[in-house]
Amino acid sequence: MSAQALAQFGLKHVAKGVGRLATDVIESGSGSYVTMVGGRRMLDFTCGIGVTNLGHCHPAVTKAAQSQVGKLVHGQINIAFQKSYLNLVEALLPMMPHKSLDTFFFWNSGAEAVEAAVKLARHAKRKQNIIVMQGSYHGRTFGTMAMTRSKTIYGQNFGPLMPGVFSVPFPYCAQCSIAAKSEKRYSFEKCCMDPVLQLELLLKRETAPSDTAAIFIEPVLGEGGYVPPPSRYLRRVRQICDENNILLVADEVQSGFGRTGKMFAIEHWGVRPDILIMAKGIANGFPLSAIVSRKELMDMQPPGSMGGTYAGNAVSCAAGVAVAKAFEDERILENVNARGAELKGMLRSSSLNADTARLIHDVRGLGLMLALECRPGHGYASKIQAKCMEKDLLVLTTSIHDTIRFIPPLNITKEDMAKGIAIIEDAIKDVAMGEDPIETGSKGQALE
């Protein structure tokens, strides 16, 4: 079939509920690039929504998976231990943000891992309620729909959803009404900390600490806009958890595995989570997720209460071991911080440039988890995205606010980053000059 015929076949036979950026067909990927069936080669600043963090078809990861396929594909965890599973645990232990995180359970997807964390928290604390952040994304399974608060599309008309979920504001300083009216008294650097007050009020008004098992938080808000919190916030949440016998669960599905310049984003603030959730970059594209906690909590669950047919697949685990080794061998985090500074520098320059500043409301992020929030009401983000696509660069919008997120490979070369920066800068200028894109962007489709 031709590229156009394949796309039409997909539109006819793939569930309409799947949103997508473009109706093109990817044939292959290598490093920082994907190639479409028709031969078009595009620089990929989406990484499969933060999954192929080491680029497409990383040689060491590919080799490890190929080798494992010839040994054991499926070693079901309820039958016996399998070697690559244990090898991955061994590889991950030194990477954990706190030494108390020493006992693992592997599953397939991020949403499944979130639900595993809910099970662990409720069982360990013998309490039902959980608290999530407004703007958070935790998944689209039945349980995680109730926890996701980034857009209504994820849970609309699927109710009733899982009960016992409460939400509070995340410290999104660029959208804070208190800061906006404070005549610059409050800002990201000098947060009003109203979200902490709202959390304390929630525990007094709606879900008592004696009924609350855990607080789930993305250390950097993901689908809600790539929003890092101000410096004091997570430490204060940790304190509230300790004072009220509540578990702190860090959902690092998108922010983990080097995306922010540290192996896990929560390391930026030196906060210890009781449970850490991982997925996406853990195996560079092979389906794998995990939760890790302290043995004291994990051992409270009776044998048989956790499991899954494909949980901790042998090939995915072998790929995960190769990913962990690549981080050390290739000095990935150094590259993240160097390339991230280059991209963020251009975005900040655009926000100060007389020709483009009127488009831009905020520039933010850590490492290579960066966002450009545009001024509302004009659809600037989707227009910039579409202009980037015209110039053979894939980027994604996100959030209910007009925001573009940048998720390039963590090992992207200086040359490819310079190419991407030039395209993005030109796209911003094109939109500022009033040029309408030829291609259409995602226009707010529910991607993730």
Tab-separated table of C-alpha atoms in Angstrom:
chain	number	residue	atom	x	y	z
A	1	MET	CA	0.000	0.000	0.000
A	2	SER	CA	1.088	3.572	-0.619
A	3	ALA	CA	1.624	5.934	2.310
A	4	GLN	CA	-1.719	7.602	1.639
A	5	ALA	CA	-3.523	4.269	1.339
A	6	LEU	CA	-1.986	3.045	4.607
A	7	ALA	CA	-3.109	6.212	6.387
A	8	GLN	CA	-6.627	5.823	5.042
A	9	PHE	CA	-6.637	2.177	6.132
A	10	GLY	CA	-5.678	3.313	9.623
A	11	LEU	CA	-8.399	5.929	9.754
A	12	LYS	CA	-10.932	3.271	8.773
A	13	HIS	CA	-9.868	0.460	11.109
A	14	VAL	CA	-8.114	2.012	14.145
A	15	ALA	CA	-10.279	3.154	17.060
A	16	LYS	CA	-11.315	6.789	16.700
A	17	GLY	CA	-10.692	7.349	20.399
A	18	VAL	CA	-6.949	7.415	19.703
A	19	GLY	CA	-5.814	11.006	19.168
A	20	ARG	CA	-2.750	11.592	17.023
A	21	LEU	CA	-0.566	14.445	15.882
A	22	ALA	CA	-0.565	13.553	12.191
A	23	THR	CA	-2.103	11.049	9.784
A	24	ASP	CA	1.269	10.044	8.399
A	25	VAL	CA	2.756	6.554	8.835
A	26	ILE	CA	6.106	5.988	10.547
A	27	GLU	CA	8.204	3.260	8.952
A	28	SER	CA	11.458	3.437	10.892
A	29	GLY	CA	13.394	5.371	13.491
A	30	SER	CA	17.091	5.883	14.144
A	31	GLY	CA	18.582	8.090	16.831
A	32	SER	CA	16.881	11.491	16.818
A	33	TYR	CA	14.964	10.870	13.566
A	34	VAL	CA	11.927	9.016	12.275
A	35	THR	CA	11.296	8.189	8.616
A	36	MET	CA	7.802	8.040	7.178
A	37	VAL	CA	6.596	5.445	4.674
A	38	GLY	CA	6.790	8.019	1.903
A	39	GLY	CA	10.449	8.722	2.705
A	40	ARG	CA	10.048	11.956	4.666
A	41	ARG	CA	12.694	12.149	7.444
A	42	MET	CA	11.782	14.175	10.531
A	43	LEU	CA	13.713	15.278	13.588
A	44	ASP	CA	11.802	13.878	16.553
A	45	PHE	CA	11.367	16.110	19.608
A	46	THR	CA	8.570	13.896	20.965
A	47	CYS	CA	10.430	10.614	21.654
A	48	GLY	CA	7.132	8.742	21.545
A	49	ILE	CA	5.954	11.068	24.352
A	50	GLY	CA	9.099	10.699	26.436
A	51	VAL	CA	9.701	6.983	25.875
A	52	THR	CA	12.648	6.572	23.494
A	53	ASN	CA	14.846	8.741	25.689
A	54	LEU	CA	18.028	7.267	24.202
A	55	GLY	CA	16.786	7.789	20.659
A	56	HIS	CA	15.112	5.337	18.328
A	57	CYS	CA	16.689	1.877	18.069
A	58	HIS	CA	19.627	2.616	20.372
A	59	PRO	CA	22.269	0.055	19.317
A	60	ALA	CA	22.989	-1.367	22.784
A	61	VAL	CA	19.317	-1.631	23.682
A	62	THR	CA	18.500	-3.253	20.354
A	63	LYS	CA	21.344	-5.755	20.766
A	64	ALA	CA	20.236	-6.671	24.297
A	65	ALA	CA	16.650	-7.246	23.160
A	66	GLN	CA	17.721	-9.307	20.161
A	67	SER	CA	19.911	-11.477	22.366
A	68	GLN	CA	17.148	-11.997	24.924
A	69	VAL	CA	14.627	-13.021	22.241
A	70	GLY	CA	16.846	-16.001	21.482
A	71	LYS	CA	16.974	-17.057	25.145
A	72	LEU	CA	13.608	-16.402	26.778
A	73	VAL	CA	10.739	-14.187	25.635
A	74	HIS	CA	8.157	-14.835	28.334
A	75	GLY	CA	9.130	-15.971	31.815
A	76	GLN	CA	5.879	-15.503	33.729
A	77	ILE	CA	6.592	-14.032	37.154
A	78	ASN	CA	4.099	-16.224	39.028
A	79	ILE	CA	5.902	-19.342	37.784
A	80	ALA	CA	9.475	-18.516	38.823
A	81	PHE	CA	12.067	-15.765	38.930
A	82	GLN	CA	13.581	-14.943	35.546
A	83	LYS	CA	17.131	-13.715	35.125
A	84	SER	CA	16.662	-10.477	33.201
A	85	TYR	CA	14.052	-9.324	35.745
A	86	LEU	CA	16.547	-9.769	38.583
A	87	ASN	CA	19.348	-8.236	36.520
A	88	LEU	CA	17.221	-5.136	36.046
A	89	VAL	CA	16.518	-4.844	39.761
A	90	GLU	CA	20.266	-5.044	40.366
A	91	ALA	CA	20.917	-2.345	37.745
A	92	LEU	CA	18.254	0.008	39.091
A	93	LEU	CA	19.052	-0.181	42.802
A	94	PRO	CA	22.031	2.231	42.650
A	95	MET	CA	19.960	4.704	40.630
A	96	MET	CA	17.178	5.112	43.161
A	97	PRO	CA	16.808	8.587	44.704
A	98	HIS	CA	16.816	7.121	48.233
A	99	LYS	CA	18.349	3.960	49.656
A	100	SER	CA	15.023	2.975	51.273
A	101	LEU	CA	13.615	2.264	47.790
A	102	ASP	CA	14.811	-1.316	47.542
A	103	THR	CA	11.897	-3.580	46.566
A	104	PHE	CA	10.445	-3.663	43.045
A	105	PHE	CA	7.385	-4.791	41.131
A	106	PHE	CA	7.422	-4.592	37.322
A	107	TRP	CA	4.355	-4.192	35.150
A	108	ASN	CA	3.708	-3.124	31.545
A	109	SER	CA	2.445	0.475	31.339
A	110	GLY	CA	2.583	3.639	33.384
A	111	ALA	CA	-1.117	3.505	34.213
A	112	GLU	CA	-0.785	-0.070	35.484
A	113	ALA	CA	2.118	1.002	37.682
A	114	VAL	CA	0.035	3.846	39.096
A	115	GLU	CA	-2.716	1.380	39.950
A	116	ALA	CA	-0.135	-0.910	41.554
A	117	ALA	CA	0.921	2.033	43.725
A	118	VAL	CA	-2.708	2.699	44.678
A	119	LYS	CA	-3.081	-0.951	45.706
A	120	LEU	CA	0.110	-0.824	47.746
A	121	ALA	CA	-0.800	2.438	49.492
A	122	ARG	CA	-4.354	1.439	50.362
A	123	HIS	CA	-3.308	-1.993	51.588
A	124	ALA	CA	-0.341	-0.763	53.614
A	125	LYS	CA	-2.227	2.047	55.330
A	126	ARG	CA	-5.629	0.345	55.529
A	127	LYS	CA	-7.103	3.639	54.304
A	128	GLN	CA	-8.999	4.344	51.078
A	129	ASN	CA	-8.635	7.956	50.003
A	130	ILE	CA	-5.893	9.369	47.821
A	131	ILE	CA	-5.046	12.948	46.885
A	132	VAL	CA	-3.876	14.032	43.424
A	133	MET	CA	-2.877	17.347	41.894
A	134	GLN	CA	-5.018	19.443	39.585
A	135	GLY	CA	-3.376	19.252	36.176
A	136	SER	CA	-1.941	15.797	36.830
A	137	TYR	CA	-1.889	12.926	34.372
A	138	HIS	CA	-1.757	9.365	35.745
A	139	GLY	CA	-3.331	7.337	32.946
A	140	ARG	CA	-6.510	6.331	31.143
A	141	THR	CA	-7.362	2.981	32.710
A	142	PHE	CA	-10.500	2.894	34.807
A	143	GLY	CA	-8.718	3.594	38.078
A	144	THR	CA	-6.313	6.190	36.740
A	145	MET	CA	-9.042	8.098	34.879
A	146	ALA	CA	-10.300	9.157	38.291
A	147	MET	CA	-6.826	10.416	39.204
A	148	THR	CA	-6.036	12.272	35.979
A	149	ARG	CA	-6.976	15.946	36.264
A	150	SER	CA	-5.218	17.532	33.278
A	151	LYS	CA	-8.147	17.493	30.822
A	152	THR	CA	-11.780	16.395	31.075
A	153	ILE	CA	-11.524	14.376	27.833
A	154	TYR	CA	-9.832	11.498	29.645
A	155	GLY	CA	-12.794	10.758	31.911
A	156	GLN	CA	-15.713	12.434	30.169
A	157	ASN	CA	-18.790	10.166	29.894
A	158	PHE	CA	-16.971	7.163	31.394
A	159	GLY	CA	-18.323	7.530	34.922
A	160	PRO	CA	-18.906	6.661	37.604
A	161	LEU	CA	-15.169	6.607	38.193
A	162	MET	CA	-13.164	5.123	41.058
A	163	PRO	CA	-14.236	6.762	44.336
A	164	GLY	CA	-11.991	8.094	47.064
A	165	VAL	CA	-9.959	10.512	44.916
A	166	PHE	CA	-9.540	14.165	45.934
A	167	SER	CA	-7.591	16.931	44.200
A	168	VAL	CA	-5.723	20.063	45.198
A	169	PRO	CA	-3.937	22.773	43.184
A	170	PHE	CA	-0.371	22.210	42.015
A	171	PRO	CA	1.893	25.279	42.371
A	172	TYR	CA	1.567	26.449	38.768
A	173	CYS	CA	3.009	29.906	39.302
A	174	ALA	CA	2.533	31.085	35.699
A	175	GLN	CA	-1.227	30.602	36.146
A	176	CYS	CA	-1.498	31.665	39.802
A	177	SER	CA	-4.154	34.348	40.311
A	178	ILE	CA	-2.547	35.426	43.588
A	179	ALA	CA	0.815	36.019	41.916
A	180	ALA	CA	-0.841	37.787	38.971
A	181	LYS	CA	-2.493	40.307	41.295
A	182	SER	CA	0.416	40.729	43.716
A	183	GLU	CA	2.280	43.431	41.749
A	184	LYS	CA	5.289	41.061	41.493
A	185	ARG	CA	5.351	40.359	45.217
A	186	TYR	CA	4.897	36.675	44.388
A	187	SER	CA	6.487	34.673	41.575
A	188	PHE	CA	8.039	31.276	40.903
A	189	GLU	CA	11.085	32.374	42.889
A	190	LYS	CA	8.896	33.754	45.705
A	191	CYS	CA	5.882	31.423	45.691
A	192	CYS	CA	2.848	32.362	47.757
A	193	MET	CA	2.597	28.653	48.718
A	194	ASP	CA	-1.187	28.790	48.528
A	195	PRO	CA	-1.283	25.172	47.235
A	196	VAL	CA	0.142	24.068	50.593
A	197	LEU	CA	-2.647	25.911	52.373
A	198	GLN	CA	-5.199	24.288	50.077
A	199	LEU	CA	-3.763	20.856	50.867
A	200	GLU	CA	-3.982	21.525	54.594
A	201	LEU	CA	-7.591	22.708	54.194
A	202	LEU	CA	-8.480	19.622	52.140
A	203	LEU	CA	-7.279	17.386	54.981
A	204	LYS	CA	-9.542	19.322	57.351
A	205	ARG	CA	-12.612	19.686	55.119
A	206	GLU	CA	-12.914	16.736	52.773
A	207	THR	CA	-10.607	13.792	53.492
A	208	ALA	CA	-9.357	13.347	57.042
A	209	PRO	CA	-5.795	12.105	57.495
A	210	SER	CA	-7.230	8.983	59.130
A	211	ASP	CA	-8.982	8.224	55.810
A	212	THR	CA	-6.121	9.282	53.491
A	213	ALA	CA	-3.633	6.673	52.321
A	214	ALA	CA	-1.416	8.666	49.959
A	215	ILE	CA	-0.674	11.835	48.043
A	216	PHE	CA	0.220	11.168	44.396
A	217	ILE	CA	2.302	13.838	42.701
A	218	GLU	CA	4.301	14.278	39.522
A	219	PRO	CA	7.465	16.077	40.726
A	220	VAL	CA	7.265	17.979	37.435
A	221	LEU	CA	3.707	18.273	36.186
A	222	GLY	CA	3.633	16.417	32.868
A	223	GLU	CA	0.603	16.571	30.583
A	224	GLY	CA	-0.580	19.516	32.680
A	225	GLY	CA	2.134	21.726	31.179
A	226	TYR	CA	5.681	20.627	32.127
A	227	VAL	CA	5.518	22.653	35.320
A	228	PRO	CA	8.274	22.303	37.931
A	229	PRO	CA	7.282	23.320	41.483
A	230	PRO	CA	8.964	26.119	43.441
A	231	SER	CA	11.821	25.046	45.676
A	232	ARG	CA	10.021	24.692	49.031
A	233	TYR	CA	6.853	22.961	47.876
A	234	LEU	CA	7.755	19.271	47.768
A	235	ARG	CA	9.604	19.457	51.078
A	236	ARG	CA	6.484	20.918	52.667
A	237	VAL	CA	4.297	18.166	51.174
A	238	ARG	CA	6.722	15.579	52.554
A	239	GLN	CA	6.370	17.179	55.977
A	240	ILE	CA	2.569	17.090	55.806
A	241	CYS	CA	2.690	13.396	54.863
A	242	ASP	CA	4.981	12.610	57.797
A	243	GLU	CA	2.795	14.531	60.237
A	244	ASN	CA	-0.380	12.748	59.108
A	245	ASN	CA	0.726	9.141	58.434
A	246	ILE	CA	0.212	9.561	54.678
A	247	LEU	CA	2.409	8.031	51.981
A	248	LEU	CA	4.057	10.270	49.395
A	249	VAL	CA	3.949	8.694	45.919
A	250	ALA	CA	6.120	10.210	43.177
A	251	ASP	CA	4.794	9.523	39.683
A	252	GLU	CA	7.959	9.759	37.583
A	253	VAL	CA	6.530	8.038	34.515
A	254	GLN	CA	7.385	11.039	32.318
A	255	SER	CA	9.952	12.920	34.401
A	256	GLY	CA	12.116	9.926	35.317
A	257	PHE	CA	15.138	8.330	33.689
A	258	GLY	CA	17.170	11.447	33.122
A	259	ARG	CA	14.548	13.630	31.485
A	260	THR	CA	15.112	16.571	33.870
A	261	GLY	CA	18.899	16.301	34.128
A	262	LYS	CA	18.855	14.015	37.157
A	263	MET	CA	17.956	10.347	37.062
A	264	PHE	CA	14.671	11.169	38.808
A	265	ALA	CA	13.167	14.635	39.029
A	266	ILE	CA	12.484	14.434	42.747
A	267	GLU	CA	16.251	14.506	43.319
A	268	HIS	CA	16.222	18.223	42.456
A	269	TRP	CA	14.522	18.882	45.792
A	270	GLY	CA	16.092	16.143	47.939
A	271	VAL	CA	12.714	14.680	48.924
A	272	ARG	CA	12.207	11.018	49.773
A	273	PRO	CA	9.149	9.353	48.247
A	274	ASP	CA	7.573	6.348	49.932
A	275	ILE	CA	6.689	4.885	46.528
A	276	LEU	CA	8.279	5.742	43.177
A	277	ILE	CA	6.497	5.017	39.879
A	278	MET	CA	8.514	4.453	36.689
A	279	ALA	CA	7.740	3.681	33.053
A	280	LYS	CA	8.340	5.291	29.613
A	281	GLY	CA	12.134	5.700	29.470
A	282	ILE	CA	12.855	2.650	31.619
A	283	ALA	CA	13.258	0.364	28.572
A	284	ASN	CA	13.470	2.875	25.690
A	285	GLY	CA	10.300	1.741	23.951
A	286	PHE	CA	9.777	-1.805	25.184
A	287	PRO	CA	6.612	-2.091	27.337
A	288	LEU	CA	7.727	-1.935	30.953
A	289	SER	CA	6.836	-0.066	34.115
A	290	ALA	CA	7.639	-0.406	37.783
A	291	ILE	CA	6.964	0.664	41.301
A	292	VAL	CA	9.611	0.618	43.992
A	293	SER	CA	9.166	1.094	47.706
A	294	ARG	CA	10.724	-0.013	50.956
A	295	LYS	CA	10.606	-3.705	51.756
A	296	GLU	CA	8.576	-3.084	54.904
A	297	LEU	CA	5.619	-1.852	52.808
A	298	MET	CA	5.967	-4.244	49.889
A	299	ASP	CA	6.163	-7.306	52.133
A	300	MET	CA	2.778	-6.488	53.674
A	301	GLN	CA	1.065	-7.719	50.497
A	302	PRO	CA	0.271	-11.441	50.537
A	303	PRO	CA	1.586	-13.664	47.711
A	304	GLY	CA	-0.899	-13.682	44.835
A	305	SER	CA	-2.174	-10.151	45.410
A	306	MET	CA	0.184	-8.761	42.754
A	307	GLY	CA	0.990	-10.132	39.320
A	308	GLY	CA	0.095	-9.995	35.650
A	309	THR	CA	0.525	-12.189	32.607
A	310	TYR	CA	3.167	-10.005	30.938
A	311	ALA	CA	4.449	-8.204	34.042
A	312	GLY	CA	8.214	-7.758	33.862
A	313	ASN	CA	8.564	-9.268	30.396
A	314	ALA	CA	12.008	-10.828	29.884
A	315	VAL	CA	12.811	-8.928	26.674
A	316	SER	CA	11.682	-5.595	28.132
A	317	CYS	CA	13.778	-6.200	31.252
A	318	ALA	CA	16.846	-7.005	29.167
A	319	ALA	CA	16.316	-3.744	27.299
A	320	GLY	CA	15.992	-1.968	30.649
A	321	VAL	CA	19.370	-3.330	31.789
A	322	ALA	CA	20.950	-1.959	28.602
A	323	VAL	CA	19.305	1.429	29.207
A	324	ALA	CA	20.712	1.607	32.735
A	325	LYS	CA	24.195	0.764	31.464
A	326	ALA	CA	23.976	3.364	28.679
A	327	PHE	CA	23.271	6.125	31.196
A	328	GLU	CA	26.599	5.409	32.848
A	329	ASP	CA	28.686	4.556	29.789
A	330	GLU	CA	27.499	7.460	27.636
A	331	ARG	CA	27.308	10.163	30.337
A	332	ILE	CA	23.735	10.879	29.378
A	333	LEU	CA	22.929	13.300	32.201
A	334	GLU	CA	25.797	15.591	31.229
A	335	ASN	CA	24.388	15.819	27.720
A	336	VAL	CA	20.867	16.483	29.021
A	337	ASN	CA	21.997	19.490	30.998
A	338	ALA	CA	24.185	20.865	28.201
A	339	ARG	CA	21.596	20.485	25.431
A	340	GLY	CA	18.772	21.598	27.717
A	341	ALA	CA	20.581	24.849	28.468
A	342	GLU	CA	20.925	25.504	24.727
A	343	LEU	CA	17.243	24.946	23.977
A	344	LYS	CA	16.020	26.856	27.019
A	345	GLY	CA	18.363	29.719	26.167
A	346	MET	CA	16.765	30.120	22.745
A	347	LEU	CA	13.247	29.972	24.202
A	348	ARG	CA	14.109	32.645	26.751
A	349	SER	CA	15.665	34.820	24.052
A	350	SER	CA	12.462	34.504	22.020
A	351	SER	CA	10.454	35.580	25.069
A	352	LEU	CA	12.541	38.768	25.235
A	353	ASN	CA	12.778	39.456	21.500
A	354	ALA	CA	10.741	42.476	20.439
A	355	ASP	CA	9.324	40.591	17.446
A	356	THR	CA	8.222	37.439	19.277
A	357	ALA	CA	7.754	38.324	22.957
A	358	ARG	CA	4.045	39.104	22.508
A	359	LEU	CA	3.379	35.427	21.737
A	360	ILE	CA	5.021	34.043	24.876
A	361	HIS	CA	3.628	33.850	28.399
A	362	ASP	CA	6.190	31.583	30.083
A	363	VAL	CA	9.339	29.526	29.476
A	364	ARG	CA	10.020	26.767	31.994
A	365	GLY	CA	11.334	23.303	32.656
A	366	LEU	CA	14.332	21.273	33.746
A	367	GLY	CA	16.894	19.451	31.616
A	368	LEU	CA	15.202	18.329	28.421
A	369	MET	CA	11.676	18.529	29.833
A	370	LEU	CA	10.915	22.046	28.616
A	371	ALA	CA	7.807	24.051	27.806
A	372	LEU	CA	6.856	27.217	25.970
A	373	GLU	CA	3.504	28.578	27.134
A	374	CYS	CA	1.912	31.054	24.740
A	375	ARG	CA	-0.427	33.900	25.491
A	376	PRO	CA	-4.015	32.639	25.452
A	377	GLY	CA	-6.726	33.145	22.891
A	378	HIS	CA	-4.802	32.917	19.640
A	379	GLY	CA	-3.866	29.239	19.227
A	380	TYR	CA	-0.192	30.167	18.956
A	381	ALA	CA	1.088	26.833	20.285
A	382	SER	CA	-0.673	24.733	17.646
A	383	LYS	CA	0.443	27.162	14.934
A	384	ILE	CA	4.072	26.967	16.054
A	385	GLN	CA	3.777	23.193	16.246
A	386	ALA	CA	2.405	23.052	12.705
A	387	LYS	CA	5.155	25.330	11.412
A	388	CYS	CA	7.728	23.033	13.009
A	389	MET	CA	6.131	20.064	11.236
A	390	GLU	CA	6.361	21.900	7.909
A	391	LYS	CA	10.093	22.203	8.594
A	392	ASP	CA	10.386	18.459	9.404
A	393	LEU	CA	10.403	18.682	13.210
A	394	LEU	CA	7.919	16.801	15.418
A	395	VAL	CA	6.844	18.563	18.620
A	396	LEU	CA	3.790	18.233	20.865
A	397	THR	CA	1.371	20.616	22.503
A	398	THR	CA	0.063	19.914	25.989
A	399	SER	CA	-2.102	21.292	28.821
A	400	ILE	CA	-5.404	23.185	28.785
A	401	HIS	CA	-3.206	26.261	28.471
A	402	ASP	CA	-1.617	27.069	25.101
A	403	THR	CA	1.652	25.200	25.592
A	404	ILE	CA	4.272	23.376	23.531
A	405	ARG	CA	6.448	20.762	25.216
A	406	PHE	CA	9.861	19.736	24.005
A	407	ILE	CA	10.951	16.124	24.579
A	408	PRO	CA	14.062	15.491	22.462
A	409	PRO	CA	16.277	12.435	22.935
A	410	LEU	CA	18.521	12.741	25.986
A	411	ASN	CA	21.554	11.804	23.897
A	412	ILE	CA	20.786	14.202	21.050
A	413	THR	CA	23.936	15.579	19.457
A	414	LYS	CA	24.908	19.231	19.646
A	415	GLU	CA	24.416	19.438	15.871
A	416	ASP	CA	20.897	17.975	15.903
A	417	MET	CA	19.947	20.204	18.824
A	418	ALA	CA	21.186	23.238	16.882
A	419	LYS	CA	19.068	22.126	13.922
A	420	GLY	CA	15.990	21.738	16.128
A	421	ILE	CA	16.577	25.075	17.821
A	422	ALA	CA	16.806	26.838	14.462
A	423	ILE	CA	13.531	25.276	13.295
A	424	ILE	CA	11.675	26.192	16.496
A	425	GLU	CA	13.031	29.739	16.469
A	426	ASP	CA	12.010	30.194	12.836
A	427	ALA	CA	8.559	28.749	13.530
A	428	ILE	CA	8.014	31.210	16.384
A	429	LYS	CA	9.070	34.070	14.114
A	430	ASP	CA	6.805	32.857	11.303
A	431	VAL	CA	3.776	32.803	13.601
A	432	ALA	CA	4.700	36.210	15.048
A	433	MET	CA	4.715	37.573	11.488
A	434	GLY	CA	1.203	36.236	10.957
A	435	GLU	CA	2.009	33.329	8.647
A	436	ASP	CA	-0.630	30.591	8.697
A	437	PRO	CA	0.691	27.035	8.718
A	438	ILE	CA	-0.059	24.693	5.830
A	439	GLU	CA	-0.136	21.567	7.951
A	440	THR	CA	-2.449	21.317	10.934
A	441	GLY	CA	-1.208	20.762	14.459
A	442	SER	CA	-2.832	18.530	17.053
A	443	LYS	CA	-5.372	21.237	17.931
A	444	GLY	CA	-5.686	19.981	21.480
A	445	GLN	CA	-6.374	16.328	20.661
A	446	ALA	CA	-6.029	14.055	23.658
A	447	LEU	CA	-2.560	12.659	23.141
A	448	GLU	CA	-1.039	12.330	26.627
